[in-house]
Short mmCIF file of C-alpha atoms in Angstrom, two decimals:
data_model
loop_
_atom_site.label_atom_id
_atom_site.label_comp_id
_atom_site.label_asym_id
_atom_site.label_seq_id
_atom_site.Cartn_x
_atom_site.Cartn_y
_atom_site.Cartn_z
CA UNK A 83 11.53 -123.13 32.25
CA UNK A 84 13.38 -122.00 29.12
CA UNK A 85 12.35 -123.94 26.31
CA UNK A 86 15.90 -126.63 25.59
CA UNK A 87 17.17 -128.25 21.30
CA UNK A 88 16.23 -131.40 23.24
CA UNK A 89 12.73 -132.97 24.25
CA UNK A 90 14.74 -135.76 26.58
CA UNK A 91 16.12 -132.76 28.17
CA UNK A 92 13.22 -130.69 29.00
CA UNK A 93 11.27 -134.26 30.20
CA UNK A 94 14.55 -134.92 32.62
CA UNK A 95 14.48 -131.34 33.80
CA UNK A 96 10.66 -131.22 34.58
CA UNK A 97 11.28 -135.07 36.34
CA UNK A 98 13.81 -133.52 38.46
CA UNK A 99 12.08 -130.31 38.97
CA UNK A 100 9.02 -132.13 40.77
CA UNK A 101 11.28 -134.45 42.56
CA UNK A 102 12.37 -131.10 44.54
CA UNK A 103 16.07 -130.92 42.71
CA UNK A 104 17.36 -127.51 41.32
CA UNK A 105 18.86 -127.93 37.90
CA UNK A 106 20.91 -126.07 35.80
CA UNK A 107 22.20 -127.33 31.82
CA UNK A 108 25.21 -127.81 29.69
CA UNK A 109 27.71 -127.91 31.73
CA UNK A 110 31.20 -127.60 29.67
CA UNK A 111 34.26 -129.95 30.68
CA UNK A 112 37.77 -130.63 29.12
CA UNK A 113 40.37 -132.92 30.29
CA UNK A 114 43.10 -130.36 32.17
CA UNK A 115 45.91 -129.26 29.66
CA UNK A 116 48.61 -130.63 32.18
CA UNK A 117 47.67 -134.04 31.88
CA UNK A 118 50.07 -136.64 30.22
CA UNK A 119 47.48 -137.81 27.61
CA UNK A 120 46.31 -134.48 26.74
CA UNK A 121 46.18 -133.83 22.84
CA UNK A 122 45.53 -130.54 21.47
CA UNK A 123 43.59 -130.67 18.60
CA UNK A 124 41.70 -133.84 20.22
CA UNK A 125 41.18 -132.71 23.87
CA UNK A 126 40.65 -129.18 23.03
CA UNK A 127 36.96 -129.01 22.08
CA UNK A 128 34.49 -129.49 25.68
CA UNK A 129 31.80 -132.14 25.85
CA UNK A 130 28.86 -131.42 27.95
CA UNK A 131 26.97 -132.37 31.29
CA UNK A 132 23.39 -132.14 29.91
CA UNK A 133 21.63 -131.84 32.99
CA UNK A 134 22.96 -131.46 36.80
CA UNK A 135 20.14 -131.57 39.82
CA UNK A 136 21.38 -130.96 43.00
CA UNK A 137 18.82 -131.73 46.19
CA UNK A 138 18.48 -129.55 49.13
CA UNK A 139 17.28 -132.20 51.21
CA UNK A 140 18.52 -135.33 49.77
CA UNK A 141 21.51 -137.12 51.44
CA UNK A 142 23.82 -139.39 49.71
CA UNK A 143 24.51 -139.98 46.24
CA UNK A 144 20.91 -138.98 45.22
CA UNK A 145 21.80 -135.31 46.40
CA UNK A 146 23.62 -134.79 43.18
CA UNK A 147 22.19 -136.54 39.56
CA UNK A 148 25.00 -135.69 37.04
CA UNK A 149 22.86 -136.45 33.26
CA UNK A 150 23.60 -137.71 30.16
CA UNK A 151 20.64 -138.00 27.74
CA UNK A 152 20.61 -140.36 24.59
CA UNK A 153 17.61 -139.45 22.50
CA UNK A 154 18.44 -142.13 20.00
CA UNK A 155 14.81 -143.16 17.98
CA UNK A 156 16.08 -146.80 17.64
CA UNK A 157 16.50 -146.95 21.39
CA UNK A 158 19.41 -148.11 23.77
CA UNK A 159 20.75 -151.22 24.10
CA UNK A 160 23.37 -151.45 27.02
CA UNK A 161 24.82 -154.65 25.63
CA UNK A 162 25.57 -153.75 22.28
CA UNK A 163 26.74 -150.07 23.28
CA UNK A 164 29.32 -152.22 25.27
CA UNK A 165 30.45 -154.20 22.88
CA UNK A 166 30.68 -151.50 20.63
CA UNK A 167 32.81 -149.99 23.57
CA UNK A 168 35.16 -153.27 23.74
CA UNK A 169 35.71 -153.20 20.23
CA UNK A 170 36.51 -149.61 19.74
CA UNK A 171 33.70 -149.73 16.47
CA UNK A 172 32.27 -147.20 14.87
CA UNK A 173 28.51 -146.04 15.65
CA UNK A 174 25.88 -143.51 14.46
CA UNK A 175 28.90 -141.53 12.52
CA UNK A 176 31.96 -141.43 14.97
CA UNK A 177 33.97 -143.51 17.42
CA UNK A 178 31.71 -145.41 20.05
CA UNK A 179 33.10 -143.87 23.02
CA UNK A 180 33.00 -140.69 21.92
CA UNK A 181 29.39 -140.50 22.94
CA UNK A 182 30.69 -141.80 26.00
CA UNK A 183 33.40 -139.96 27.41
CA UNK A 184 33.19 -139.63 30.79
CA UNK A 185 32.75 -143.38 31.68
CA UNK A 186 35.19 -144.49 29.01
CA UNK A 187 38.16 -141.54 29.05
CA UNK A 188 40.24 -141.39 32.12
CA UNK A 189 41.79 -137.80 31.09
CA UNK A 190 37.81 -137.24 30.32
CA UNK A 191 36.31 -138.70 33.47
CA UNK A 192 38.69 -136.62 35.29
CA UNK A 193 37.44 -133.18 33.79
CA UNK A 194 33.67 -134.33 34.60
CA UNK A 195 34.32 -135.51 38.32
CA UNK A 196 36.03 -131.97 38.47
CA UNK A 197 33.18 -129.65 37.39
CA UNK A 198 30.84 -131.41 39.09
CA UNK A 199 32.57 -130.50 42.70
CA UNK A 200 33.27 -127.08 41.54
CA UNK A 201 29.32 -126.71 40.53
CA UNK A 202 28.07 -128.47 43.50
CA UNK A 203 30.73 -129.34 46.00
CA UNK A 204 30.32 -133.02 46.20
CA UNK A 205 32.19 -135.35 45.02
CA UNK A 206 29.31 -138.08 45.95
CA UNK A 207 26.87 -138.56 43.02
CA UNK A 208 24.90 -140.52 40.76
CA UNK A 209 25.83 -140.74 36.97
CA UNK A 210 22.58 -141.55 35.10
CA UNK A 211 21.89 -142.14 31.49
CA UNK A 212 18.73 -140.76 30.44
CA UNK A 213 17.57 -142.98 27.23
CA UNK A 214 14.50 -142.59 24.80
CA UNK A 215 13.99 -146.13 24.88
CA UNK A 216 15.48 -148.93 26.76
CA UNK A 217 15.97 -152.18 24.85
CA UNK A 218 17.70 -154.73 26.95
CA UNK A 219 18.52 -155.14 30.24
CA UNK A 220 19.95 -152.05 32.08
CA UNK A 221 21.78 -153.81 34.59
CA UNK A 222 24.47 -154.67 32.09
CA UNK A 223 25.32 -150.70 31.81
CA UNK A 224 24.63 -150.16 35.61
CA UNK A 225 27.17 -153.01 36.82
CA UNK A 226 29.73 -152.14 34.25
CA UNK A 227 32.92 -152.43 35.92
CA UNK A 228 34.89 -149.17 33.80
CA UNK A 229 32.32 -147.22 34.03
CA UNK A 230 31.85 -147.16 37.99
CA UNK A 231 35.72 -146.96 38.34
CA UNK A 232 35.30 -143.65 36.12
CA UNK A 233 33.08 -142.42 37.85
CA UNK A 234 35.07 -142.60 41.07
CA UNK A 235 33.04 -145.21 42.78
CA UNK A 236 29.75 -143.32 41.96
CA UNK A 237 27.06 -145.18 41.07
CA UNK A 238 25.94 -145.37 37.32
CA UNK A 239 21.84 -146.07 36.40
CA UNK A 240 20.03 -145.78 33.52
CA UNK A 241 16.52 -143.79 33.51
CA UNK A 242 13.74 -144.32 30.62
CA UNK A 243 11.48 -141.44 29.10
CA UNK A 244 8.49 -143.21 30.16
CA UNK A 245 9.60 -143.80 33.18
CA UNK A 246 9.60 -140.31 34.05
CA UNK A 247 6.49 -139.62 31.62
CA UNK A 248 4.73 -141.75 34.27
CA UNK A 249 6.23 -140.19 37.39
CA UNK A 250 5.43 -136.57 36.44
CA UNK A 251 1.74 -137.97 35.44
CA UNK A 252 1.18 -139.17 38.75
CA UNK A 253 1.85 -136.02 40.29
CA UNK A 254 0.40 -133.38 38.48
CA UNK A 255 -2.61 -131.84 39.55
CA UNK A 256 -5.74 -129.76 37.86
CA UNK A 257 -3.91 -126.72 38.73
CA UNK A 258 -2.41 -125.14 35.93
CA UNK A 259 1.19 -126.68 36.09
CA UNK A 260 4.43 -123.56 36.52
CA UNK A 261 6.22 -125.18 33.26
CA UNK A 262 5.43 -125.37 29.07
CA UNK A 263 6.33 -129.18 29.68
CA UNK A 264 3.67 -129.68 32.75
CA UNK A 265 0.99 -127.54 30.88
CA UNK A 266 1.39 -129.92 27.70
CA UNK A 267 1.70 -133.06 29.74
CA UNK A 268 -1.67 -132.06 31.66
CA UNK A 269 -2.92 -131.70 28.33
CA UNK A 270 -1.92 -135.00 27.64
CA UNK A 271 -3.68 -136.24 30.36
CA UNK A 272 -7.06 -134.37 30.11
CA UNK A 273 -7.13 -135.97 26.75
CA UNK A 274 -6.43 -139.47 27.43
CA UNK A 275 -4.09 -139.07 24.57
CA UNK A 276 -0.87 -141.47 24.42
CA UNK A 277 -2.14 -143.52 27.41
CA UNK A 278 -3.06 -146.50 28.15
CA UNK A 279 -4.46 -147.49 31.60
CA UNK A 280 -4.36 -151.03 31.04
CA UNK A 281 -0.30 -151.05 30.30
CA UNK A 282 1.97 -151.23 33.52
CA UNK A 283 5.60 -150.05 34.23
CA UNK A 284 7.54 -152.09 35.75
CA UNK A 285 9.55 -149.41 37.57
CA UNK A 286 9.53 -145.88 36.99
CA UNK A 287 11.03 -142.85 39.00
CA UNK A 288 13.48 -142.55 41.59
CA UNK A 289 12.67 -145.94 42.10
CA UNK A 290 14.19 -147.27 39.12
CA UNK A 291 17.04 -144.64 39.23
CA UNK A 292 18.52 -145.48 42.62
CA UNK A 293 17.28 -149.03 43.51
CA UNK A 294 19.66 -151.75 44.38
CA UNK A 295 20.52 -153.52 41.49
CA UNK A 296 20.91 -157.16 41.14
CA UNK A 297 24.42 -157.35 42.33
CA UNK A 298 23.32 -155.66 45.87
CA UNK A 299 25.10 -152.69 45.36
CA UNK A 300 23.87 -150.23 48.24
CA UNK A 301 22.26 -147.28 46.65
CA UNK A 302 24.30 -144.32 48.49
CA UNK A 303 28.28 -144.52 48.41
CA UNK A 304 28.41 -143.49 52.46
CA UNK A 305 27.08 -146.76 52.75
CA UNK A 306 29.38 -148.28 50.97
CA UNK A 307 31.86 -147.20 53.14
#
């Protein structure tokens, strides 16, 4: 694996890697030119997919995991990123939904739904957020109204470093892992270092990304159908 700018990156590629997906990074969109909103010197410079897996196996919405990662040190708090949304403020330099565009940007969401079928050929998928640190409850971002209408119906979760830190943990082996990520991570564990045995998660992995959340929303769109 080509070493990535981004440490939240490399951790959600390795997570996906051992979960059996095939991955590939950056993937540039733009709203089209043709549409009515379109504004040149605002619409004109592409925003990124970070990370797309797509399953071989995998049915459903899980085939395809379209990522955003937010490696913000203070951490993420769905609430006040949503009010921050609602109130068209100002955050960490430049307009809140800028960081946002997809699930916030209907000329926007339209350019990401786009190159995701042309790079997988789906149009069934799930939109996840991939955070440093979760402060909050996620369910707030995951039942967001806007953003699942964005998203086409798609279903929007939130995924945690740690939560993958302890996923890829549980499933690496003595043998020398493929990846620089693995290797250090075995390291990790051999050493004890930056664990604690005593400290529980309450959900972690695919679990946490495509569970049913509170509201009972079924976790693939078919069976929403």
């Amino acid at each position: 694996m080509a070493t990535k700018e981004d440490i939240l990156e490399q951790i959600v590629e390795e997570y996906l890697v051992h979960k059996g997906y095939f991955v590939r990074h950056n993937l540039k969109f733009l709203p089209r030119r043709d549409h009515p909103d379109f504004v040149l010197n605002q619409d004109s410079n592409h925003s990124d997919i970070d990370v797309i897996g797509f399953h071989p196996t995998i049915e459903g919405d899980r085939k395809v995991v379209a990522v955003s990662c937010k490696s913000w040190q203070s951490g993420f708090n769905p609430a006040a990123e949503i009010r921050a949304l609602e109130g068209d403020k100002i955050r960490r330099g430049r307009k809140a939904w800028q960081a946002f565009r997809e699930l916030t940007n209907r000329k926007w969401s339209e350019g990401f739904l786009k190159t995701v079928r042309e790079v997988t050929g789906l149009q069934d998928f799930t939109h996840v957020t991939a955070v440093a640190r979760l402060v909050g409850d996620r369910s707030v971002w995951e039942n967001y109204q806007p953003f699942l209408d964005a998203m086409d119906g798609n279903p929007v979760v939130i995924i945690t470093f740690r939560e993958m830190i302890a996923e890829i943990q549980e499933k690496l082996t003595t043998t020398l892992a493929s990846t620089e990520v693995g290797r250090m991570l075995q390291m990790f564990r051999a050493t004890k270092a930056g664990t604690d045995p005593d400290e529980k998660i309450a959900t972690s992995g695919l679990d946490a990304l495509f569970r049913v959340t509170a509201r009972g929303r079924p976790t693939s769109r078919t069976d929403r159908r």
